[in-house]
Short mmCIF file of C-alpha atoms and ligand atoms in Angstrom, two decimals:
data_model
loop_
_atom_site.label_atom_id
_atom_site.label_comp_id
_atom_site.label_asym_id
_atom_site.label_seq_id
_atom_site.Cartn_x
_atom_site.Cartn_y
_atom_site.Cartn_z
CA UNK A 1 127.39 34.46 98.05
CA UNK A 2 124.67 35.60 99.74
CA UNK A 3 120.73 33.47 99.72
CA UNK A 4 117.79 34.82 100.31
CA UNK A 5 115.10 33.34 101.95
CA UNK A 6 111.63 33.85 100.98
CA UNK A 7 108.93 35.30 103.70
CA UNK A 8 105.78 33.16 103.68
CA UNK A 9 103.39 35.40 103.35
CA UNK A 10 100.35 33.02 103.41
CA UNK A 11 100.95 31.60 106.63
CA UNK A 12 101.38 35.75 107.88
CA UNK A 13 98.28 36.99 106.61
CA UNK A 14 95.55 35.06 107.29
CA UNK A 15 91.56 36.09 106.93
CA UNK A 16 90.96 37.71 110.51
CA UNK A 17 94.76 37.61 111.43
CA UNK A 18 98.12 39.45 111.12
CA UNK A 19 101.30 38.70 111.90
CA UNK A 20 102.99 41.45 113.78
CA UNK A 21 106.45 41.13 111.75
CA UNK A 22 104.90 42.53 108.88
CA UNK A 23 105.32 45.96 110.48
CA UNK A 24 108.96 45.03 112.04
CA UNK A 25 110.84 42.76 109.47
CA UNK A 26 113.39 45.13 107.46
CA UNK A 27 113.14 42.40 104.77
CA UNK A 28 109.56 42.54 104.40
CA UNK A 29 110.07 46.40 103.85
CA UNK A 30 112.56 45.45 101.25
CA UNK A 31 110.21 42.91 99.28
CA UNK A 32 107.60 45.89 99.78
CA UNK A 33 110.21 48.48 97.92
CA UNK A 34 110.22 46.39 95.16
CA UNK A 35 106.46 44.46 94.79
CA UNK A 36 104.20 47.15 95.79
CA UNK A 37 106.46 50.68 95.84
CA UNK A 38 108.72 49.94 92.52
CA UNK A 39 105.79 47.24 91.01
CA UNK A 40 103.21 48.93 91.11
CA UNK A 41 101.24 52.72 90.85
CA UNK A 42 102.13 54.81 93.36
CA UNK A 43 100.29 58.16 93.71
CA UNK A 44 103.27 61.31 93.45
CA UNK A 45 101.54 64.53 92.89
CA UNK A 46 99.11 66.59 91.17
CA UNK A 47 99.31 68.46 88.24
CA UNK A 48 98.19 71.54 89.64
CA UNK A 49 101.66 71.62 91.24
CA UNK A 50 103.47 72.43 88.59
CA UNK A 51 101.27 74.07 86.44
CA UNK A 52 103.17 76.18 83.96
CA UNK A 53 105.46 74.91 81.12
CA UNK A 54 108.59 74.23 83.27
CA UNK A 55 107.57 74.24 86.98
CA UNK A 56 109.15 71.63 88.70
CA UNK A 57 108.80 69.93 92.50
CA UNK A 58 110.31 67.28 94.46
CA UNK A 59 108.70 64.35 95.21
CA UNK A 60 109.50 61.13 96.16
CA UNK A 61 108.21 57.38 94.99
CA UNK A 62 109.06 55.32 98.29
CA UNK A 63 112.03 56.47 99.49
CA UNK A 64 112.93 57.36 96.06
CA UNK A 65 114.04 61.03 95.24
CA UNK A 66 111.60 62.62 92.34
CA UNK A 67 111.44 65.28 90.86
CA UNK A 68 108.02 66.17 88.58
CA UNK A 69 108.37 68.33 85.91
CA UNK A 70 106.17 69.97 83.41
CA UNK A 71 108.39 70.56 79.98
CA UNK A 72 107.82 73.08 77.93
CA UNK A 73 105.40 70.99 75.37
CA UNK A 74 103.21 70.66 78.41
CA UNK A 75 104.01 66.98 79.43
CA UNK A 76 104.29 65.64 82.55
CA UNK A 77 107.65 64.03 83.43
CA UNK A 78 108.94 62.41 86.82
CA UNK A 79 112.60 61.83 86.95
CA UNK A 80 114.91 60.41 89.56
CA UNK A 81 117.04 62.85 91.11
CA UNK A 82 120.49 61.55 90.16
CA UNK A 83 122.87 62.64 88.20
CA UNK A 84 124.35 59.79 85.08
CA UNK A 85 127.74 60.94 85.64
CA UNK A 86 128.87 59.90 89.39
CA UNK A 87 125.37 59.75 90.79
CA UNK A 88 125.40 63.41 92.58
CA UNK A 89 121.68 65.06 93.18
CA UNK A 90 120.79 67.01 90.58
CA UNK A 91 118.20 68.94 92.16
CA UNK A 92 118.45 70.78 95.40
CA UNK A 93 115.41 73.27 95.59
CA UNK A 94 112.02 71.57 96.50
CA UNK A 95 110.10 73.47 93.81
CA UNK A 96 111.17 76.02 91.13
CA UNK A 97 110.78 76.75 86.91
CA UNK A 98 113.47 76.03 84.84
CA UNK A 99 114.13 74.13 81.28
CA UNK A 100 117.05 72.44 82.71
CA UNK A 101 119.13 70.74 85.82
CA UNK A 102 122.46 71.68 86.59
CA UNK A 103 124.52 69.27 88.85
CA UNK A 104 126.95 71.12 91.30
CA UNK A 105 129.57 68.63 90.98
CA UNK A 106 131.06 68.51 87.78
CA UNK A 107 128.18 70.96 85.85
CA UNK A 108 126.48 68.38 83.99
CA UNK A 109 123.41 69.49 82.24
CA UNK A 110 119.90 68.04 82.17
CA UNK A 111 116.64 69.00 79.74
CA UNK A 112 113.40 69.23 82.36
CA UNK A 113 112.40 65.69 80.47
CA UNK A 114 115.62 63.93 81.31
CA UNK A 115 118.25 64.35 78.30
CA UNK A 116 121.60 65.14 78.70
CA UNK A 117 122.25 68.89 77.19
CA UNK A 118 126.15 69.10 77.99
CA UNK A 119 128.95 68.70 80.03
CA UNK A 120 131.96 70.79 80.74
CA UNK A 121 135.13 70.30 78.76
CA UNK A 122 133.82 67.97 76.26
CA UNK A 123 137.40 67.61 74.92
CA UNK A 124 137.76 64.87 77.90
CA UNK A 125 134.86 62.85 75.99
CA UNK A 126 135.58 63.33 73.01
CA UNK A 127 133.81 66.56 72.26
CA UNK A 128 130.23 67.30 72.20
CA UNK A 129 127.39 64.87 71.64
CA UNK A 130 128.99 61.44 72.59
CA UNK A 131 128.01 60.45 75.98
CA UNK A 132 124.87 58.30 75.62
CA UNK A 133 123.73 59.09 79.11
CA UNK A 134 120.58 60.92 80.51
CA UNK A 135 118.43 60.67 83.78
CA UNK A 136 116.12 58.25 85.05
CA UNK A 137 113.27 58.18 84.21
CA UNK A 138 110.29 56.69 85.77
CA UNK A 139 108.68 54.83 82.91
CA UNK A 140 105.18 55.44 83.61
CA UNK A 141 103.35 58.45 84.35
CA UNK A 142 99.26 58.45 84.38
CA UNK A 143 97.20 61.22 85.92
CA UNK A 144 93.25 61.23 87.05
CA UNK A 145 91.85 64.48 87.78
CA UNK A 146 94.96 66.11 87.91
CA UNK A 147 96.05 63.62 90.49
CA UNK A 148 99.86 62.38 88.80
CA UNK A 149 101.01 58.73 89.45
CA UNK A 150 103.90 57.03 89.07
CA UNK A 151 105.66 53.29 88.24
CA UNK A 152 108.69 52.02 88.01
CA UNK A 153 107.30 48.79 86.35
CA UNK A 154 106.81 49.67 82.35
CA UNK A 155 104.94 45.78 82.27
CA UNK A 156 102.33 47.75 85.46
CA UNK A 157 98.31 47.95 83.57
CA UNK A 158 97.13 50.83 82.74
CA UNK A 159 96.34 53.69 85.99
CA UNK A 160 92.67 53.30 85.43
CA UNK A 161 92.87 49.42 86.06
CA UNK A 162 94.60 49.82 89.06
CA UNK A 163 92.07 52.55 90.00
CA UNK A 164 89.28 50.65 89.93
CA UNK A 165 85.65 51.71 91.41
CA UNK A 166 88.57 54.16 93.46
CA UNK A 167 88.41 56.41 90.40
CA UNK A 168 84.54 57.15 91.07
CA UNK A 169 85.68 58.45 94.38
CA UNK A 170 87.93 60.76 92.97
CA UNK A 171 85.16 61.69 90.23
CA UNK A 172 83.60 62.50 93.44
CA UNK A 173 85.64 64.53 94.64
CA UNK A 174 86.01 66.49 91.35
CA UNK A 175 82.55 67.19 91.09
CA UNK A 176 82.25 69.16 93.97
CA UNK A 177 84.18 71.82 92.00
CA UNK A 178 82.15 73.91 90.34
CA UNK A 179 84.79 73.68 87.36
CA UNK A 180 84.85 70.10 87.98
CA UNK A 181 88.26 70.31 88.59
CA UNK A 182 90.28 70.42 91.87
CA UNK A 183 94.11 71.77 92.83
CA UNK A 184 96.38 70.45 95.55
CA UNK A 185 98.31 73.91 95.24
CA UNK A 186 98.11 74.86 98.70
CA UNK A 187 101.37 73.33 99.51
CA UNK A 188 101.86 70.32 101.74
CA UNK A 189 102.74 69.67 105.57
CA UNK A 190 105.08 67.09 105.87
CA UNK A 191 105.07 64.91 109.39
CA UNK A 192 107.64 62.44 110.36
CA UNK A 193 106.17 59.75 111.55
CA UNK A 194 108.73 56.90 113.57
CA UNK A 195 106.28 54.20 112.56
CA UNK A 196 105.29 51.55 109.68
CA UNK A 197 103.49 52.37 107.03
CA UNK A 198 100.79 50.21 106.91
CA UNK A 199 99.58 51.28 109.93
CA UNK A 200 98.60 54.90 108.80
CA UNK A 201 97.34 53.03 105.65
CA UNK A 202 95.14 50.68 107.66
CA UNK A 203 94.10 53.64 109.88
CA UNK A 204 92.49 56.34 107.20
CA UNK A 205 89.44 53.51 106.89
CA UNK A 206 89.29 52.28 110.18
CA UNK A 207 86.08 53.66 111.65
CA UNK A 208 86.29 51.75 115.26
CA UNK A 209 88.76 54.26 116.42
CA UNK A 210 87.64 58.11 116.03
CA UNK A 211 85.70 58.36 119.17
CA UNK A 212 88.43 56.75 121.42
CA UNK A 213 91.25 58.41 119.88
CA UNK A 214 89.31 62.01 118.61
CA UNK A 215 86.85 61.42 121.45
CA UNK A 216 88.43 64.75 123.38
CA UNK A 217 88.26 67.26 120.07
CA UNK A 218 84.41 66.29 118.80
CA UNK A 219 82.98 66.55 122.19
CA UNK A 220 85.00 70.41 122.85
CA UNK A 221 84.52 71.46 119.35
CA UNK A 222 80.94 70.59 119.41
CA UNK A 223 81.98 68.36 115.55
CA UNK A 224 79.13 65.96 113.81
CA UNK A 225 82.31 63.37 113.15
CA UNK A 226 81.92 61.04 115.78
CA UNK A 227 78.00 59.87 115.98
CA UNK A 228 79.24 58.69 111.80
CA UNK A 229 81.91 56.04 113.28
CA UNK A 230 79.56 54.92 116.10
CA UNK A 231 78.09 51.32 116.01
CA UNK A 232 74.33 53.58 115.41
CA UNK A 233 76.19 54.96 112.18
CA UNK A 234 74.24 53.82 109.05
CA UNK A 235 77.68 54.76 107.09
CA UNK A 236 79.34 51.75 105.50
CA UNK A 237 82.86 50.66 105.30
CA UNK A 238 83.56 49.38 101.76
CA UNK A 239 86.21 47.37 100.19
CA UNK A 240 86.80 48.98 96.63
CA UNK A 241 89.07 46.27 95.29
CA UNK A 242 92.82 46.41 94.95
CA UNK A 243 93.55 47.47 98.49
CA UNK A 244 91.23 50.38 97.95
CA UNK A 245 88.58 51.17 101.05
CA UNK A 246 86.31 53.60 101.60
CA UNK A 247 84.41 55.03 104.52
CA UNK A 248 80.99 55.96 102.99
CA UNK A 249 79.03 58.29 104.67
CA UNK A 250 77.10 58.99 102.30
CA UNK A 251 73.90 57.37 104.11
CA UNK A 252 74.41 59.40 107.21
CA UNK A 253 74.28 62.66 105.25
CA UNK A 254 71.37 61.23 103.02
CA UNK A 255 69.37 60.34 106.27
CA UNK A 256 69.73 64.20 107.38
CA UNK A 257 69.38 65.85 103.62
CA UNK A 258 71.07 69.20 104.74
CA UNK A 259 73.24 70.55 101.64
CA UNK A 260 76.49 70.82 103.77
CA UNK A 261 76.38 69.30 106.50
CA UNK A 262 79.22 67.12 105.32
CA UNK A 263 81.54 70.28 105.31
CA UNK A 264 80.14 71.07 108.59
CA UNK A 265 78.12 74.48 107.39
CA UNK A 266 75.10 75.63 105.78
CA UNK A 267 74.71 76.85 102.35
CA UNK A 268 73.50 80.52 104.02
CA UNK A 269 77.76 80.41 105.09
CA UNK A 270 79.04 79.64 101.88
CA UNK A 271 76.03 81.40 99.07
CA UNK A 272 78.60 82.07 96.53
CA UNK A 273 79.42 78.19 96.54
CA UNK A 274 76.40 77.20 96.65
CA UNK A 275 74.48 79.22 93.77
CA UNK A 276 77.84 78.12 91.69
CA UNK A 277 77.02 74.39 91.81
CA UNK A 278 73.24 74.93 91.51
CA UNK A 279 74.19 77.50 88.11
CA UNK A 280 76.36 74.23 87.33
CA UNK A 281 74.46 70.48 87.99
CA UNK A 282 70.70 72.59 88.45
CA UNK A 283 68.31 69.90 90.28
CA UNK A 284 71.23 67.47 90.62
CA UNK A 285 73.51 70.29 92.83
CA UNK A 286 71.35 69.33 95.78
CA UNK A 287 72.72 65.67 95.78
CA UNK A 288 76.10 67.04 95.47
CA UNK A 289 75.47 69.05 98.33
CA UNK A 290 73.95 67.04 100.76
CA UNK A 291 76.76 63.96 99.82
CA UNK A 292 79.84 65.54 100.01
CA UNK A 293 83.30 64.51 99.54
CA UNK A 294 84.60 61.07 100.09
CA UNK A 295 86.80 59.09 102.43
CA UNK A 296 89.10 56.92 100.77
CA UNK A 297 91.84 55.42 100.81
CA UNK A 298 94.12 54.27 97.40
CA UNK A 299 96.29 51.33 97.81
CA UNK A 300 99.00 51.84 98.84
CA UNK A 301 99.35 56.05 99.71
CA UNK A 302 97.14 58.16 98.29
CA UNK A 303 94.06 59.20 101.12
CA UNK A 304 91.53 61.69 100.35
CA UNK A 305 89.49 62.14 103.41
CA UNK A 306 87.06 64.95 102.28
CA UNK A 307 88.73 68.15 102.47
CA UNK A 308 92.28 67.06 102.90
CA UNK A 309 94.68 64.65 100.45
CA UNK A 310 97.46 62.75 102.28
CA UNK A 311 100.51 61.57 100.48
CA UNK A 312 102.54 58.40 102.47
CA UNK A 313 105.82 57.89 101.72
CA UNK A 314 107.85 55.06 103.45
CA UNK A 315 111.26 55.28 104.64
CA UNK A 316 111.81 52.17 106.08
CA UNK A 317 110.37 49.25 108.31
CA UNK A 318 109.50 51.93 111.29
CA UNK A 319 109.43 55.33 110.04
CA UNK A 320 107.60 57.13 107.19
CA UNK A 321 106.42 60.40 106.41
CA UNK A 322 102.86 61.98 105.78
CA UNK A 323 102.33 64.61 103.61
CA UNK A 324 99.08 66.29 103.78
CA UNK A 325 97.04 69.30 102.05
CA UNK A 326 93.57 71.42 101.97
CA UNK A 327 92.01 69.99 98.57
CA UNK A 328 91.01 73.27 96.59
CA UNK A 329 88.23 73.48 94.14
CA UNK A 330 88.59 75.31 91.28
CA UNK A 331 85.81 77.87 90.70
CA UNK A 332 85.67 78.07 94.86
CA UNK A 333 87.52 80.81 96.42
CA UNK A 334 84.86 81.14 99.42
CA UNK A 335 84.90 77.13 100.13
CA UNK A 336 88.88 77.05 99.91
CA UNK A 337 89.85 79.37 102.44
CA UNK A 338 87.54 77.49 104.45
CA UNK A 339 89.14 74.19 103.27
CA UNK A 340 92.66 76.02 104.09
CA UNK A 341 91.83 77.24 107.84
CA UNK A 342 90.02 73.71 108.75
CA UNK A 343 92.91 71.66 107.12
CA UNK A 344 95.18 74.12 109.47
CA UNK A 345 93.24 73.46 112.60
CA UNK A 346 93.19 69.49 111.76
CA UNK A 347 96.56 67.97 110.13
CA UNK A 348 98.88 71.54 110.70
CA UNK A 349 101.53 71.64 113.12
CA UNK A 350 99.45 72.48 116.01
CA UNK A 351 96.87 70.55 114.66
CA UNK A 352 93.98 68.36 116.56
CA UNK A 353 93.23 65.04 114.43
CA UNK A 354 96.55 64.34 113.18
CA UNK A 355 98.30 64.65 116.39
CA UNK A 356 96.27 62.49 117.74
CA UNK A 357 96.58 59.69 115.04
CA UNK A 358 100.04 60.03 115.06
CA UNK A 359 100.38 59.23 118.49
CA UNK A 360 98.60 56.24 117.90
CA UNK A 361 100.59 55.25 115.23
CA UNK A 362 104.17 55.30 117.12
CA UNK A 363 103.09 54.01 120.32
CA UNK A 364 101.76 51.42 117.91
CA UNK A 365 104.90 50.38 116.43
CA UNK A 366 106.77 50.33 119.76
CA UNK A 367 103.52 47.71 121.09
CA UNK A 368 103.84 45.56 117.69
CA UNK A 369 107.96 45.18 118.26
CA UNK A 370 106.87 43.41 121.57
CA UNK A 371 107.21 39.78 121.33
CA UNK A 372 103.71 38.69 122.42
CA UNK A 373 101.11 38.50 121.18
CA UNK A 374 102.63 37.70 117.80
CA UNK A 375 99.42 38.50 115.98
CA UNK A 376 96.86 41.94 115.68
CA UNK A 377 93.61 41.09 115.01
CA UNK A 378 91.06 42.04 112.18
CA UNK A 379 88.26 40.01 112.51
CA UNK A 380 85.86 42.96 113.56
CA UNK A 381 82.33 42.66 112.07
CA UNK A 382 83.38 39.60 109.79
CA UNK A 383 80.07 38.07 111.01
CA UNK A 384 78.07 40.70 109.70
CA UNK A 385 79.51 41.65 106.21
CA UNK A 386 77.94 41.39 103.18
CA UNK A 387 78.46 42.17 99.26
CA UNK A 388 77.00 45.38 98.17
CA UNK A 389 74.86 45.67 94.04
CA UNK A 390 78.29 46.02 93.35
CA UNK A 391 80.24 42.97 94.07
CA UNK A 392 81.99 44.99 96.74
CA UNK A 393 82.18 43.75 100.42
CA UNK A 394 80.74 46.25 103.04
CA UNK A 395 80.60 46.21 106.48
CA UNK A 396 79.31 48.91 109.44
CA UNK A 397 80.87 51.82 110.32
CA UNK A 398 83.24 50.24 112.80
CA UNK A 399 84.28 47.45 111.08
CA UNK A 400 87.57 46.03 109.81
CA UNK A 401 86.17 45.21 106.34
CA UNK A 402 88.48 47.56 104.79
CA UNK A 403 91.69 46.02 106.91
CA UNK A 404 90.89 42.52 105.58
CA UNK A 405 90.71 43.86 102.00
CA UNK A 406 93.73 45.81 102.37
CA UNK A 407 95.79 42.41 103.81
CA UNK A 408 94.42 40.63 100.87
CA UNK A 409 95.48 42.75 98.24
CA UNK A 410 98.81 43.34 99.91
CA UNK A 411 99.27 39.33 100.44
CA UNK A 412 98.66 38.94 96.40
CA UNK A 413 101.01 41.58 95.58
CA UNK A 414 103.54 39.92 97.85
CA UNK A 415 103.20 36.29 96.89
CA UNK A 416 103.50 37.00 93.08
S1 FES B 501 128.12 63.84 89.49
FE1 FES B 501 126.91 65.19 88.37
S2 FES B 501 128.29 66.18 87.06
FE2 FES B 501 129.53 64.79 88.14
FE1 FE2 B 502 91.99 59.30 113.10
#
């Protein structure tokens, strides 16, 4: 017999408080699998990846094996890589186009939407037609702008409820293209990362470290990043609701009104872009323009920080992995290269941001499995929040408005 005891999760995450266990317990990462990875939407992929009638890709839904598949109707499917007779993979290749699965054990056959076609010598089973088997399937699928999510909870609400004000970031995002419509078809980098989860999660909104940790790479590449995290910013840190934060920069890039700063450019660089939106949104292109692309972060994986999309999937209590990608708009060839080259020179191999962050990250795990302190601190700027026209709590720049959200969130997943 075995008995489980139940983590007190009220008395671990308190308002300005953490308890460092969170990122070290293997049975918190287990109640995690099951409350927030299993229970609830987890972002998988985007559309744009398999964008003919029967493309398929691996993905993964925690440390789940997925694969998404586009059937020949047109539908989006995501189905766990498994085969229903003795539990072989049935898909080895990480992307392809095909109707059907094929497991190399025993040659069972799969449709791309989950059903069993056939198995060899049927005689065994009683011929053709009998076996009431077929893959898993994840039970819901819901896309936004392309962007595909997945749960394994049929009772979770619908994607858009989860979403949240979130989903006006990723209409954001969108309407940069002058198609309105973006692609995450460049392929993804994938970084193994020895450290927990929540700590790159907590990390894409956290504005307080960019010039300590980037410091080197603004002030040799010349960048206009770091004065927008500085405690002069006038950019906002914003809790979205359900875990959701956003850095908003938007009143930095307002203050200067140059159409593209935010990319880094001016519209002489990029004309073809440029006269496309104006042809597009007329008067309102200049907004557009001079806004840019957002910062966010969508509880629990999903961050878009302006021109590149991570994915983070967790493997256990102290390792994970981070996808990442150049967002492309459609309708943009002259921005994407760009998008392609700078997501290259930022989150590639040889990269210069996410090297840095990831360095941060796993000599942060190895300081949290020290025994003392037991507890990391978020109280940063809780003095000097307030509640946007909104209802949504902002702080400044620097602040760890977006941490406390998060912890809240996560705490109310955890407790239910
Ligand atoms: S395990 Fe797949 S056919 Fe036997
Ligand atoms: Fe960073």
């Amino acid at each position: 017999m075995t008995t489980t005891t139940r983590v007190d999760y009220s008395a671990l995450i308190q308002p300005t408080r953490v308890h460092g266990s969170l990122y070290t317990d293997p049975a918190i990462f287990a109640d995690e699998l099951e409350r927030i990875w299993y229970g609830g939407w987890v972002f998988v992929g985007h559309a744009s990846e398999v964008r003919e009638p029967n493309d398929y890709v691996r993905k993964n839904i925690g440390p789940q094996d997925i694969i998404m598949t586009r059937d020949r109707a047109g539908e989006i499917h995501l189905l766990v890589n498994r085969c229903a007779h003795r539990g072989n993979l049935v898909c080895d290749a990480p992307s392809g186009n095909s109707s059907a699965f094929r497991c190399a054990y025993h040659g069972w056959t799969y449709r791309n939407t989950g059903e069993l076609l056939g198995y060899p010598y049927n005689k065994g089973y009683g011929g053709k037609g009998n076996l009431d088997l077929k893959l898993g399937v994840v039970p819901r699928v819901e896309s936004y702008h392309g962007f595909v999510f997945g749960s394994f909870n049929p009772e979770v609400v619908p994607l858009k409820e989860h979403l949240g004000a979130a989903a006006g970031e990723l209409d954001r995002l969108a309407r940069l293209s002058p198609e309105g419509t973006v692609s995450l078809d460049a392929g993804w980098l994938r970084h193994q990362t020895h450290a927990n989860w929540k700590l790159l999660a907590e990390n894409e909104t956290d504005g307080y470290h960019p010039q300590f940790v980037h410091g080197s790479i603004f002030s040799v590449t010349g960048s206009t990043i770091g004065p927008l995290y500085s405690d002069n910013s006038t950019a906002v840190t914003r809790a979205l609701g359900n875990g959701h934060s956003e850095n908003d920069l938007r009143p930095e890039f307002r203050k200067f009104a140059e159409p593209m700063r935010w990319f880094g450019t001016t519209p002489d660089r990029v004309p073809e872009y440029v006269a496309a939106m104006r042809a597009k949104h007329g008067d309102a292109a200049e907004e557009i323009l001079i806004e840019g692309a957002p910062h966010v972060m969508v509880f629990p994986n999903l961050f878009v920080a302006e021109i590149q999309v991570f994915n983070i999937q967790p493997i256990s209590y102290n390792e994970c992995v981070q996808f990442s990608t150049a967002v492309q708009l459609d309708g943009a060839p002259e921005l994407n290269k760009r998008m392609l080259s700078q997501s290259i020179g930022s989150v590639g191999p040889a990269g210069m941001l996410l090297a840095d962050d990831t360095e941060m990250y796993e000599r942060n795990q190895r300081g949290v499995e020290q025994r003392l302190p037991e507890w990391l601190d978020i109280r940063r700027g809780v003095g000097r929040e307030s509640t946007d026209p909104d209802g949504f709590r902002i702080g400044g720049a620097t602040d760890e408005t977006a941490m406390r959200a998060f912890w809240q969130h996560y705490k109310n997943l955890m407790e239910q």
